[in-house]
Amino acid sequence: MEKSDETIFVDCPIAGVQKIVRGKWNMVILYFLHQQTLRFGELSRKLPTVTQAQLTKDLRLLEGYGLINRKVYPQVPPKVEYSLTAMGDQFMPVLRALEQFADVYEVKQA
Amino acid sequence: MEKSDETIFVDCPIAGVQKIVRGKWNMVILYFLHQQTLRFGELSRKLPTVTQAQLTKDLRLLEGYGLINRKVYPQVPPKVEYSLTAMGDQFMPVLRALEQFADVYEVKQA
DNA sequence: CGGAATCCCGGCGGATACTG
DNA sequence: CAGTATCCGCCGGGATTCCG
């Protein structure tokens, strides 16, 4: 077999899921989409420091992972809505846990 | 102030904590250290695909974040033990949530 | 034994410009 | 409006070598 890039692969159940969490904006995107379905532009405005190019890439990735839905309305001007899939919803406990942690602990800079 | 590199900084509570989760091995390290205190070599053996250099870096990072303790025994040969801090323990719910998620969903490759 | 110091490479992720 | 295409800097992270 060719490298096959098995992300991590150790005796740790978390290893396989890690890629979801590694992208710089993935979790933030999931966080916002859980609150409500959003159009591309709306989401973009909530993430002022992300370029559209990057946002598009990340959305495609998350879509590929099966976490979000991409619904295109064939009209002019275009309209695309993003929302969480059932799988995406099931990821929320992770974000909630993260949120609670963030609530209590301030992570030091270095 | 100079750039100050405010990692993410959006209206999302998760943003600040994200750095913990981004390092390729950080979560796995936390996972193993939660099970038990480990010496460097022991931890290293549990992560066969990580080089010591990288492992050292990651451990130092997590220590800097306040998540793990580094206890040095001044002796020859050297002995260093790593364990979770109280803060590190509080991070476990996140890993548990992640674990549960991983249990149900297989993340697609792309 | 547990590092520190270097070197190096791929790819994440940002900027900019263009399109249906 | 919601993208694509392209270019590129930067750094995460692997390999290797040396040190107390």
Coordinates of N, CA and C in Angstrom, one line a residue, chain B residues 1-107:
Chain B
M1 N 1.4 47.5 21.4 CA 1.8 46.0 21.4 C 2.0 45.5 20.0
E2 N 2.9 44.5 20.0 CA 3.2 43.9 18.7 C 2.1 42.9 18.4
K3 N 2.0 42.6 17.2 CA 0.9 41.8 16.7 C 0.0 41.0 17.7
S4 N 0.6 40.5 18.7 CA -0.1 39.8 19.8 C -0.8 38.5 19.3
D5 N -0.9 38.3 18.0 CA -1.4 37.0 17.5 C -2.5 36.4 18.3
E6 N -3.6 37.1 18.3 CA -4.8 36.6 19.0 C -5.4 35.5 18.3
T7 N -4.8 34.3 18.4 CA -5.2 33.1 17.8 C -6.4 33.2 16.9
I8 N -7.6 33.3 17.5 CA -8.8 33.4 16.7 C -9.6 34.7 17.0
F9 N -10.1 34.7 18.2 CA -10.8 35.9 18.6 C -12.0 36.2 17.8
V10 N -13.0 35.5 17.9 CA -14.3 35.8 17.4 C -15.4 35.6 18.5
D11 N -16.6 35.9 18.2 CA -17.6 35.8 19.2 C -18.0 34.3 19.4
C12 N -17.0 33.6 19.9 CA -17.2 32.1 20.0 C -16.4 31.7 21.2
P13 N -17.0 31.2 22.2 CA -16.2 30.9 23.5 C -15.1 29.8 23.2
I14 N -15.3 29.1 22.2 CA -14.3 28.0 21.9 C -13.0 28.5 21.4
A15 N -13.0 29.6 20.8 CA -11.9 30.1 20.1 C -10.6 30.1 21.0
G16 N -10.7 30.5 22.2 CA -9.5 30.6 23.0 C -8.9 29.3 23.4
V17 N -9.7 28.3 23.4 CA -9.3 27.0 23.9 C -8.7 26.1 22.7
Q18 N -9.0 26.6 21.6 CA -8.7 25.8 20.4 C -7.3 25.3 20.3
K19 N -6.4 26.1 20.7 CA -5.0 25.8 20.6 C -4.6 24.5 21.3
I20 N -5.3 24.2 22.3 CA -5.1 22.9 23.0 C -5.3 21.7 22.1
V21 N -6.2 21.9 21.3 CA -6.7 20.7 20.5 C -6.1 20.6 19.2
R22 N -5.4 21.6 18.8 CA -4.9 21.6 17.4 C -3.6 20.8 17.2
G23 N -2.8 20.8 18.2 CA -1.5 20.1 18.0 C -1.9 18.6 17.7
K24 N -1.1 18.0 16.9 CA -1.5 16.7 16.4 C -1.5 15.6 17.5
W25 N -0.7 15.8 18.5 CA -0.7 14.8 19.6 C -1.2 15.2 20.9
N26 N -1.5 16.4 21.0 CA -1.9 17.0 22.4 C -3.0 16.2 23.0
M27 N -4.1 15.9 22.3 CA -5.2 15.2 22.9 C -4.8 13.8 23.3
V28 N -4.1 13.2 22.4 CA -3.7 11.8 22.7 C -2.8 11.7 24.0
I29 N -1.9 12.7 24.1 CA -1.1 12.8 25.3 C -1.9 12.9 26.5
L30 N -2.9 13.9 26.5 CA -3.8 14.1 27.6 C -4.5 12.8 27.9
Y31 N -4.9 12.2 26.9 CA -5.7 10.9 27.1 C -4.9 9.9 27.9
F32 N -3.7 9.7 27.5 CA -2.9 8.7 28.2 C -2.5 9.1 29.6
L33 N -2.2 10.4 29.7 CA -1.8 10.9 31.0 C -2.9 10.9 32.0
H34 N -4.1 10.9 31.5 CA -5.3 10.8 32.4 C -5.4 9.4 33.0
Q35 N -5.0 8.5 32.3 CA -5.1 7.1 32.8 C -4.0 6.9 33.9
Q36 N -2.9 7.5 33.7 CA -1.9 7.3 34.7 C -0.7 8.3 34.5
T37 N 0.0 8.6 35.5 CA 1.2 9.3 35.4 C 2.2 8.5 34.6
L38 N 3.0 9.1 33.8 CA 3.9 8.4 32.9 C 5.2 9.0 32.8
R39 N 6.2 8.2 32.7 CA 7.6 8.8 32.4 C 7.7 9.1 31.0
F40 N 8.7 9.8 30.6 CA 8.8 10.2 29.2 C 8.9 9.0 28.3
G41 N 9.8 8.1 28.7 CA 10.0 6.9 27.9 C 8.7 6.1 27.7
E42 N 8.0 6.0 28.8 CA 6.7 5.2 28.8 C 5.7 5.8 27.8
L43 N 5.6 7.1 27.9 CA 4.7 7.8 27.0 C 5.1 7.7 25.6
S44 N 6.4 7.8 25.4 CA 7.0 7.7 24.1 C 6.7 6.3 23.5
R45 N 6.7 5.3 24.3 CA 6.4 4.0 23.8 C 5.0 3.8 23.4
K46 N 4.1 4.5 24.0 CA 2.7 4.5 23.7 C 2.4 5.2 22.4
L47 N 3.3 6.0 22.0 CA 3.1 6.8 20.8 C 4.2 6.5 19.8
P48 N 4.2 5.3 19.3 CA 5.4 4.8 18.5 C 5.7 5.7 17.3
T49 N 4.7 6.4 16.8 CA 5.0 7.2 15.6 C 5.5 8.6 15.8
V50 N 5.6 9.0 17.1 CA 6.0 10.3 17.3 C 7.5 10.3 17.7
T51 N 8.2 11.2 17.2 CA 9.6 11.3 17.5 C 9.7 12.0 18.9
Q52 N 10.8 11.7 19.6 CA 11.0 12.3 20.9 C 11.1 13.8 20.9
A53 N 11.7 14.3 19.8 CA 11.7 15.8 19.7 C 10.3 16.4 19.7
Q54 N 9.5 15.8 18.9 CA 8.1 16.3 18.8 C 7.4 16.1 20.1
L55 N 7.6 15.0 20.7 CA 6.9 14.7 22.0 C 7.3 15.7 23.1
T56 N 8.6 16.0 23.1 CA 9.1 17.0 24.0 C 8.4 18.3 23.8
K57 N 8.4 18.7 22.6 CA 7.8 20.0 22.3 C 6.3 20.1 22.8
D58 N 5.6 19.0 22.4 CA 4.2 19.0 22.8 C 4.0 19.0 24.3
L59 N 4.8 18.2 25.0 CA 4.7 18.2 26.4 C 5.0 19.6 27.0
R60 N 6.0 20.2 26.5 CA 6.3 21.6 26.9 C 5.2 22.6 26.7
L61 N 4.5 22.4 25.6 CA 3.4 23.3 25.3 C 2.3 23.1 26.3
L62 N 1.9 21.8 26.5 CA 0.8 21.5 27.4 C 1.2 21.9 28.8
E63 N 2.4 21.8 29.1 CA 2.9 22.3 30.4 C 2.7 23.8 30.5
G64 N 3.1 24.5 29.4 CA 2.9 25.9 29.4 C 1.4 26.3 29.5
Y65 N 0.6 25.5 28.9 CA -0.9 25.8 29.0 C -1.4 25.6 30.4
G66 N -0.7 24.9 31.2 CA -1.1 24.6 32.5 C -1.9 23.3 32.7
L67 N -1.8 22.4 31.6 CA -2.6 21.2 31.6 C -1.8 20.0 32.2
I68 N -0.5 20.0 32.2 CA 0.2 18.9 32.7 C 1.3 19.4 33.7
N69 N 1.7 18.5 34.5 CA 2.8 18.7 35.4 C 4.0 17.9 35.0
R70 N 5.2 18.5 35.2 CA 6.4 17.9 34.8 C 7.3 17.8 36.1
K71 N 7.5 16.6 36.5 CA 8.2 16.4 37.7 C 9.6 15.7 37.4
V72 N 10.6 16.4 37.8 CA 12.0 15.9 37.5 C 12.6 15.3 38.7
Y73 N 13.1 14.1 38.6 CA 13.8 13.5 39.7 C 15.3 13.7 39.5
P74 N 16.0 14.5 40.3 CA 17.4 14.8 40.1 C 18.2 13.6 40.4
Q75 N 18.5 12.8 39.4 CA 19.2 11.5 39.6 C 19.8 11.1 38.3
V76 N 20.7 10.1 38.4 CA 21.3 9.6 37.2 C 21.0 8.1 37.1
P77 N 20.4 7.6 36.1 CA 19.9 8.4 34.9 C 18.7 9.2 35.2
P78 N 18.4 10.2 34.5 CA 17.3 11.1 34.7 C 16.0 10.4 34.7
K79 N 15.1 11.0 35.4 CA 13.7 10.4 35.5 C 12.8 11.6 35.5
V80 N 11.8 11.6 34.6 CA 10.9 12.7 34.5 C 9.5 12.1 34.4
E81 N 8.6 12.6 35.2 CA 7.2 12.1 35.2 C 6.3 13.2 34.8
Y82 N 5.3 12.7 33.9 CA 4.3 13.7 33.5 C 2.9 13.2 34.0
S83 N 2.2 14.2 34.5 CA 0.8 13.9 35.0 C -0.1 15.1 34.7
L84 N -1.4 14.9 34.8 CA -2.3 16.0 34.6 C -2.4 16.9 35.8
T85 N -2.5 18.2 35.5 CA -2.9 19.1 36.6 C -4.4 19.1 36.8
A86 N -4.8 19.8 37.8 CA -6.2 19.9 38.0 C -6.9 20.5 36.8
M87 N -6.3 21.4 36.2 CA -6.8 22.0 34.9 C -6.9 20.9 33.9
G88 N -5.9 20.1 33.8 CA -5.8 19.0 32.8 C -7.0 18.0 33.1
D89 N -7.2 17.8 34.3 CA -8.3 16.9 34.7 C -9.7 17.4 34.2
Q90 N -9.8 18.7 34.3 CA -11.0 19.4 33.9 C -11.2 19.3 32.4
F91 N -10.2 19.0 31.7 CA -10.3 18.9 30.3 C -10.9 17.6 29.8
M92 N -10.9 16.6 30.7 CA -11.3 15.3 30.3 C -12.7 15.2 29.8
P93 N -13.7 15.9 30.3 CA -15.0 15.9 29.7 C -15.0 16.1 28.2
V94 N -14.1 16.9 27.7 CA -14.0 17.1 26.3 C -13.5 15.9 25.6
L95 N -12.5 15.2 26.2 CA -12.0 14.0 25.5 C -13.1 12.9 25.6
R96 N -13.8 12.9 26.7 CA -14.9 11.9 26.8 C -16.0 12.1 25.7
A97 N -16.3 13.3 25.5 CA -17.3 13.7 24.5 C -16.8 13.3 23.1
L98 N -15.6 13.5 22.9 CA -14.9 13.2 21.6 C -14.9 11.7 21.5
E99 N -14.6 11.0 22.5 CA -14.6 9.6 22.5 C -15.9 9.0 22.2
Q100 N -16.9 9.5 22.8 CA -18.3 9.0 22.5 C -18.7 9.2 21.1
F101 N -18.3 10.4 20.6 CA -18.6 10.7 19.2 C -17.9 9.7 18.3
A102 N -16.6 9.5 18.6 CA -15.8 8.6 17.7 C -16.4 7.2 17.8
D103 N -17.0 6.9 18.8 CA -17.6 5.6 19.0 C -18.7 5.3 18.0
V104 N -19.4 6.4 17.7 CA -20.6 6.2 16.9 C -20.4 6.5 15.4
Y105 N -19.6 7.6 15.2 CA -19.4 8.0 13.8 C -18.0 7.7 13.3
E106 N -17.9 7.2 12.1 CA -16.7 7.1 11.5 C -16.5 8.3 10.6
V107 N -15.4 9.1 10.8 CA -15.2 10.2 10.0 C -14.7 9.9 8.7

